[in-house]
Structure formats: C-alpha cells, structure tokens
Amino acid sequence: MKKMLNGHKTKIAPIAIFLAITFIFTACTKKGEPSKQGQLLTIEQVKSLEKDQSLNGKLVEIEGYPAICGMFGNVRVGEKNKMEIRTEPDCKGEKLIEVNLFFGGDKIRLSGEEERNVALATEKFTNATLKYITDDYQELPTGKFKFSGTLIYINNTYYLDNVTIHK
C-alpha cells in the first residue's frame, strides 16, 4: 500500500509544479496606465484634413464605426492592419479616416501588460464578428468608438497610427 501511495505522489508532483508555475506567470500580467487621448475632431475638421496638414504628427481622436470595406484576405492576425472609420456601421456612410490597428487572436498572455487597443479576429471573421479590446480593457462587440492616435501624412494620404480605442 505504501508503494502505491508513493507512486501516486510522484505522478501528482509534476502536475502540481506545472500548475504553480502557470499560476505565477498568469498572475504576472498587469494593466497599464490609461493612454492619452487626442483632440476630438468634428466631421468638418476630419473632412478638411486632406487639405490642411497642420495636425501632422499630432495626437487626435475621431469617433466612428470601424470596418474593413474591401478584401478581408489582406488582413493578417498578429499584425497591424489598416481599417476604415466610417460615419455609419457596416461600411455605410462616409469614410472618415483609416487607422493602423493591431489584430489579435485567441492568445493567452502569460506575463507583461494585458492586451488592449486591438481588434480580435477569428480565422473567418466579418465586421459583425470582430470584437475590440478598449484602452480600459473592456472586450466589446463592434460599435461606435473613439479612436485616438498620431495623425500621419504620407504621399497625399493620411491615417492614424499608435491607435488607442475608447468607448
């Protein structure tokens, strides 16, 4: 009987060690400080961005509906991708601006800062199935958000980079 208990203990020990290490790493994730938000632009100000480049390199914020209105095949999970911000959901309404946003997947982070300011995409996603993790760590379905980021001008086009998402 004693041998059986000892044999049982040797099987449990590696599992207990693995669970303890997993708990330690999982407990090491932390939440970062809230990101700075830029000046909220009106639709009229957004429309004038093409001609008025005075906000180049500045932190600005634009409110609208995120959407990929074209080839979903160009979007790669685990990388930054361009998506449009529009006045209406589902690629309707006017295109306000493009944002360079990180697309995450179903990853478990063991240490470091928890994931935020990302679009969560599955393998076969649509605009309706995308979810977003905001700057304050809320996981929300697609909807109207405020996108804050650095306004970048390149070759007669412009977009927001280093984007944060706010409800």
mmCIF file of N, CA and C in Angstrom, residues 5-74:
data_model
loop_
_atom_site.group_PDB
_atom_site.id
_atom_site.type_symbol
_atom_site.label_atom_id
_atom_site.label_comp_id
_atom_site.label_asym_id
_atom_site.label_seq_id
_atom_site.Cartn_x
_atom_site.Cartn_y
_atom_site.Cartn_z
ATOM 1 N N LEU A 5 1.016 4.580 -2.748
ATOM 2 C CA LEU A 5 0.900 5.990 -2.381
ATOM 3 C C LEU A 5 2.105 6.780 -2.862
ATOM 4 N N ASN A 6 3.286 6.197 -2.713
ATOM 5 C CA ASN A 6 4.484 6.891 -3.184
ATOM 6 C C ASN A 6 4.453 7.048 -4.699
ATOM 7 N N GLY A 7 4.013 6.005 -5.392
ATOM 8 C CA GLY A 7 3.893 6.106 -6.841
ATOM 9 C C GLY A 7 2.871 7.149 -7.239
ATOM 10 N N HIS A 8 1.795 7.260 -6.473
ATOM 11 C CA HIS A 8 0.761 8.253 -6.729
ATOM 12 C C HIS A 8 1.297 9.667 -6.498
ATOM 13 N N LYS A 9 2.116 9.830 -5.462
ATOM 14 C CA LYS A 9 2.703 11.140 -5.167
ATOM 15 C C LYS A 9 3.631 11.588 -6.282
ATOM 16 N N THR A 10 4.391 10.697 -6.858
ATOM 17 C CA THR A 10 5.329 11.077 -7.904
ATOM 18 C C THR A 10 4.613 11.513 -9.176
ATOM 19 N N LYS A 11 3.393 11.036 -9.396
ATOM 20 C CA LYS A 11 2.625 11.473 -10.556
ATOM 21 C C LYS A 11 1.988 12.832 -10.310
ATOM 22 N N ILE A 12 1.631 13.101 -9.075
ATOM 23 C CA ILE A 12 0.968 14.364 -8.746
ATOM 24 C C ILE A 12 1.959 15.513 -8.674
ATOM 25 N N ALA A 13 3.163 15.257 -8.242
ATOM 26 C CA ALA A 13 4.157 16.317 -8.058
ATOM 27 C C ALA A 13 4.416 17.122 -9.341
ATOM 28 N N PRO A 14 4.673 16.491 -10.507
ATOM 29 C CA PRO A 14 4.901 17.297 -11.721
ATOM 30 C C PRO A 14 3.682 18.135 -12.106
ATOM 31 N N ILE A 15 2.505 17.597 -11.913
ATOM 32 C CA ILE A 15 1.288 18.344 -12.239
ATOM 33 C C ILE A 15 1.155 19.544 -11.318
ATOM 34 N N ALA A 16 1.423 19.354 -10.029
ATOM 35 C CA ALA A 16 1.338 20.450 -9.063
ATOM 36 C C ALA A 16 2.360 21.533 -9.383
ATOM 37 N N ILE A 17 3.557 21.134 -9.755
ATOM 38 C CA ILE A 17 4.600 22.112 -10.112
ATOM 39 C C ILE A 17 4.175 22.892 -11.351
ATOM 40 N N PHE A 18 3.659 22.196 -12.358
ATOM 41 C CA PHE A 18 3.198 22.873 -13.578
ATOM 42 C C PHE A 18 2.097 23.886 -13.268
ATOM 43 N N LEU A 19 1.120 23.493 -12.459
ATOM 44 C CA LEU A 19 0.023 24.404 -12.100
ATOM 45 C C LEU A 19 0.529 25.602 -11.316
ATOM 46 N N ALA A 20 1.477 25.397 -10.428
ATOM 47 C CA ALA A 20 2.032 26.503 -9.641
ATOM 48 C C ALA A 20 2.766 27.493 -10.543
ATOM 49 N N ILE A 21 3.561 26.980 -11.481
ATOM 50 C CA ILE A 21 4.291 27.860 -12.405
ATOM 51 C C ILE A 21 3.314 28.616 -13.295
ATOM 52 N N THR A 22 2.297 27.936 -13.804
ATOM 53 C CA THR A 22 1.282 28.593 -14.637
ATOM 54 C C THR A 22 0.592 29.702 -13.865
ATOM 55 N N PHE A 23 0.242 29.450 -12.605
ATOM 56 C CA PHE A 23 -0.409 30.464 -11.782
ATOM 57 C C PHE A 23 0.496 31.676 -11.577
ATOM 58 N N ILE A 24 1.776 31.438 -11.344
ATOM 59 C CA ILE A 24 2.717 32.538 -11.126
ATOM 60 C C ILE A 24 2.807 33.405 -12.370
ATOM 61 N N PHE A 25 2.953 32.781 -13.568
ATOM 62 C CA PHE A 25 3.051 33.566 -14.796
ATOM 63 C C PHE A 25 1.747 34.279 -15.119
ATOM 64 N N THR A 26 0.637 33.627 -14.903
ATOM 65 C CA THR A 26 -0.660 34.243 -15.182
ATOM 66 C C THR A 26 -0.889 35.427 -14.265
ATOM 67 N N ALA A 27 -0.474 35.311 -13.050
ATOM 68 C CA ALA A 27 -0.645 36.391 -12.081
ATOM 69 C C ALA A 27 0.286 37.562 -12.387
ATOM 70 N N CYS A 28 1.248 37.384 -13.273
ATOM 71 C CA CYS A 28 2.217 38.436 -13.573
ATOM 72 C C CYS A 28 1.717 39.423 -14.625
ATOM 73 N N THR A 29 0.587 39.167 -15.276
ATOM 74 C CA THR A 29 0.071 40.153 -16.220
ATOM 75 C C THR A 29 -0.455 41.339 -15.436
ATOM 76 N N LYS A 30 -0.323 42.509 -16.024
ATOM 77 C CA LYS A 30 -0.759 43.707 -15.324
ATOM 78 C C LYS A 30 -1.443 44.640 -16.298
ATOM 79 N N LYS A 31 -2.177 45.576 -15.748
ATOM 80 C CA LYS A 31 -2.859 46.569 -16.556
ATOM 81 C C LYS A 31 -2.031 47.840 -16.558
ATOM 82 N N GLY A 32 -1.932 48.457 -17.731
ATOM 83 C CA GLY A 32 -1.158 49.681 -17.862
ATOM 84 C C GLY A 32 -1.987 50.903 -17.517
ATOM 85 N N GLU A 33 -1.314 52.025 -17.463
ATOM 86 C CA GLU A 33 -1.970 53.299 -17.215
ATOM 87 C C GLU A 33 -2.841 53.665 -18.424
ATOM 88 N N PRO A 34 -3.913 54.426 -18.208
ATOM 89 C CA PRO A 34 -4.728 54.867 -19.346
ATOM 90 C C PRO A 34 -3.894 55.681 -20.338
ATOM 91 N N SER A 35 -4.148 55.480 -21.608
ATOM 92 C CA SER A 35 -3.427 56.213 -22.653
ATOM 93 C C SER A 35 -3.988 57.618 -22.788
ATOM 94 N N LYS A 36 -3.137 58.520 -23.266
ATOM 95 C CA LYS A 36 -3.594 59.880 -23.530
ATOM 96 C C LYS A 36 -4.523 59.867 -24.733
ATOM 97 N N GLN A 37 -5.548 60.701 -24.672
ATOM 98 C CA GLN A 37 -6.462 60.843 -25.795
ATOM 99 C C GLN A 37 -6.212 62.188 -26.455
ATOM 100 N N GLY A 38 -6.345 62.204 -27.773
ATOM 101 C CA GLY A 38 -6.111 63.425 -28.519
ATOM 102 C C GLY A 38 -7.334 64.313 -28.581
ATOM 103 N N GLN A 39 -7.159 65.419 -29.284
ATOM 104 C CA GLN A 39 -8.244 66.364 -29.507
ATOM 105 C C GLN A 39 -9.302 65.702 -30.374
ATOM 106 N N LEU A 40 -10.561 65.687 -29.900
ATOM 107 C CA LEU A 40 -11.663 65.102 -30.660
ATOM 108 C C LEU A 40 -12.000 66.009 -31.833
ATOM 109 N N LEU A 41 -11.902 65.462 -33.051
ATOM 110 C CA LEU A 41 -12.176 66.252 -34.259
ATOM 111 C C LEU A 41 -13.634 66.113 -34.668
ATOM 112 N N THR A 42 -14.200 67.202 -35.139
ATOM 113 C CA THR A 42 -15.553 67.190 -35.686
ATOM 114 C C THR A 42 -15.494 66.609 -37.101
ATOM 115 N N ILE A 43 -16.646 66.263 -37.644
ATOM 116 C CA ILE A 43 -16.682 65.743 -39.019
ATOM 117 C C ILE A 43 -16.137 66.786 -39.993
ATOM 118 N N GLU A 44 -16.429 68.055 -39.760
ATOM 119 C CA GLU A 44 -15.923 69.117 -40.634
ATOM 120 C C GLU A 44 -14.392 69.179 -40.580
ATOM 121 N N GLN A 45 -13.822 69.032 -39.375
ATOM 122 C CA GLN A 45 -12.366 69.039 -39.252
ATOM 123 C C GLN A 45 -11.748 67.825 -39.939
ATOM 124 N N VAL A 46 -12.395 66.669 -39.821
ATOM 125 C CA VAL A 46 -11.892 65.466 -40.479
ATOM 126 C C VAL A 46 -11.914 65.652 -41.991
ATOM 127 N N LYS A 47 -12.982 66.238 -42.522
ATOM 128 C CA LYS A 47 -13.089 66.461 -43.963
ATOM 129 C C LYS A 47 -12.011 67.416 -44.471
ATOM 130 N N SER A 48 -11.541 68.317 -43.630
ATOM 131 C CA SER A 48 -10.522 69.279 -44.052
ATOM 132 C C SER A 48 -9.093 68.747 -43.914
ATOM 133 N N LEU A 49 -8.927 67.549 -43.372
ATOM 134 C CA LEU A 49 -7.584 67.008 -43.159
ATOM 135 C C LEU A 49 -6.793 66.845 -44.452
ATOM 136 N N GLU A 50 -7.480 66.528 -45.541
ATOM 137 C CA GLU A 50 -6.784 66.312 -46.809
ATOM 138 C C GLU A 50 -6.026 67.566 -47.253
ATOM 139 N N LYS A 51 -6.624 68.732 -47.031
ATOM 140 C CA LYS A 51 -6.008 69.989 -47.468
ATOM 141 C C LYS A 51 -5.172 70.639 -46.373
ATOM 142 N N ASP A 52 -5.613 70.521 -45.132
ATOM 143 C CA ASP A 52 -4.942 71.166 -44.007
ATOM 144 C C ASP A 52 -4.114 70.132 -43.248
ATOM 145 N N GLN A 53 -2.798 70.172 -43.449
ATOM 146 C CA GLN A 53 -1.923 69.193 -42.819
ATOM 147 C C GLN A 53 -1.282 69.723 -41.539
ATOM 148 N N SER A 54 -1.895 70.714 -40.925
ATOM 149 C CA SER A 54 -1.314 71.315 -39.722
ATOM 150 C C SER A 54 -1.326 70.378 -38.512
ATOM 151 N N LEU A 55 -2.124 69.332 -38.552
ATOM 152 C CA LEU A 55 -2.187 68.380 -37.439
ATOM 153 C C LEU A 55 -1.260 67.172 -37.642
ATOM 154 N N ASN A 56 -0.416 67.226 -38.675
ATOM 155 C CA ASN A 56 0.515 66.135 -38.941
ATOM 156 C C ASN A 56 1.385 65.871 -37.704
ATOM 157 N N GLY A 57 1.400 64.609 -37.258
ATOM 158 C CA GLY A 57 2.205 64.233 -36.101
ATOM 159 C C GLY A 57 1.551 64.515 -34.756
ATOM 160 N N LYS A 58 0.355 65.071 -34.774
ATOM 161 C CA LYS A 58 -0.358 65.406 -33.530
ATOM 162 C C LYS A 58 -1.270 64.263 -33.102
ATOM 163 N N LEU A 59 -1.547 64.218 -31.807
ATOM 164 C CA LEU A 59 -2.471 63.240 -31.249
ATOM 165 C C LEU A 59 -3.888 63.763 -31.418
ATOM 166 N N VAL A 60 -4.705 63.049 -32.200
ATOM 167 C CA VAL A 60 -6.091 63.451 -32.448
ATOM 168 C C VAL A 60 -7.006 62.259 -32.189
ATOM 169 N N GLU A 61 -8.298 62.546 -32.088
ATOM 170 C CA GLU A 61 -9.284 61.497 -31.835
ATOM 171 C C GLU A 61 -10.451 61.662 -32.799
ATOM 172 N N ILE A 62 -10.915 60.527 -33.338
ATOM 173 C CA ILE A 62 -12.020 60.534 -34.285
ATOM 174 C C ILE A 62 -13.035 59.493 -33.836
ATOM 175 N N GLU A 63 -14.312 59.876 -33.832
ATOM 176 C CA GLU A 63 -15.369 58.975 -33.401
ATOM 177 C C GLU A 63 -16.078 58.398 -34.615
ATOM 178 N N GLY A 64 -16.289 57.087 -34.598
ATOM 179 C CA GLY A 64 -16.991 56.456 -35.708
ATOM 180 C C GLY A 64 -17.035 54.956 -35.559
ATOM 181 N N TYR A 65 -17.441 54.312 -36.644
ATOM 182 C CA TYR A 65 -17.618 52.867 -36.686
ATOM 183 C C TYR A 65 -16.466 52.222 -37.457
ATOM 184 N N PRO A 66 -15.753 51.279 -36.838
ATOM 185 C CA PRO A 66 -14.662 50.615 -37.545
ATOM 186 C C PRO A 66 -15.198 49.590 -38.539
ATOM 187 N N ALA A 67 -14.519 49.460 -39.668
ATOM 188 C CA ALA A 67 -14.958 48.484 -40.672
ATOM 189 C C ALA A 67 -13.833 48.177 -41.646
ATOM 190 N N ILE A 68 -13.846 46.971 -42.124
ATOM 191 C CA ILE A 68 -12.983 46.589 -43.240
ATOM 192 C C ILE A 68 -13.901 46.521 -44.445
ATOM 193 N N CYS A 69 -13.699 47.428 -45.367
ATOM 194 C CA CYS A 69 -14.613 47.561 -46.511
ATOM 195 C C CYS A 69 -13.904 47.160 -47.796
ATOM 196 N N GLY A 70 -13.512 45.962 -47.880
ATOM 197 C CA GLY A 70 -12.818 45.502 -49.075
ATOM 198 C C GLY A 70 -12.384 44.076 -48.890
ATOM 199 N N MET A 71 -11.147 43.833 -49.162
ATOM 200 C CA MET A 71 -10.605 42.483 -49.134
ATOM 201 C C MET A 71 -10.234 42.064 -47.707
ATOM 202 N N PHE A 72 -11.029 41.174 -47.117
ATOM 203 C CA PHE A 72 -10.711 40.636 -45.795
ATOM 204 C C PHE A 72 -9.442 39.792 -45.859
ATOM 205 N N GLY A 73 -9.125 39.259 -47.039
ATOM 206 C CA GLY A 73 -7.945 38.418 -47.203
ATOM 207 C C GLY A 73 -6.650 39.162 -46.967
ATOM 208 N N ASN A 74 -6.674 40.493 -47.037
ATOM 209 C CA ASN A 74 -5.466 41.282 -46.813
ATOM 210 C C ASN A 74 -5.163 41.473 -45.337
#
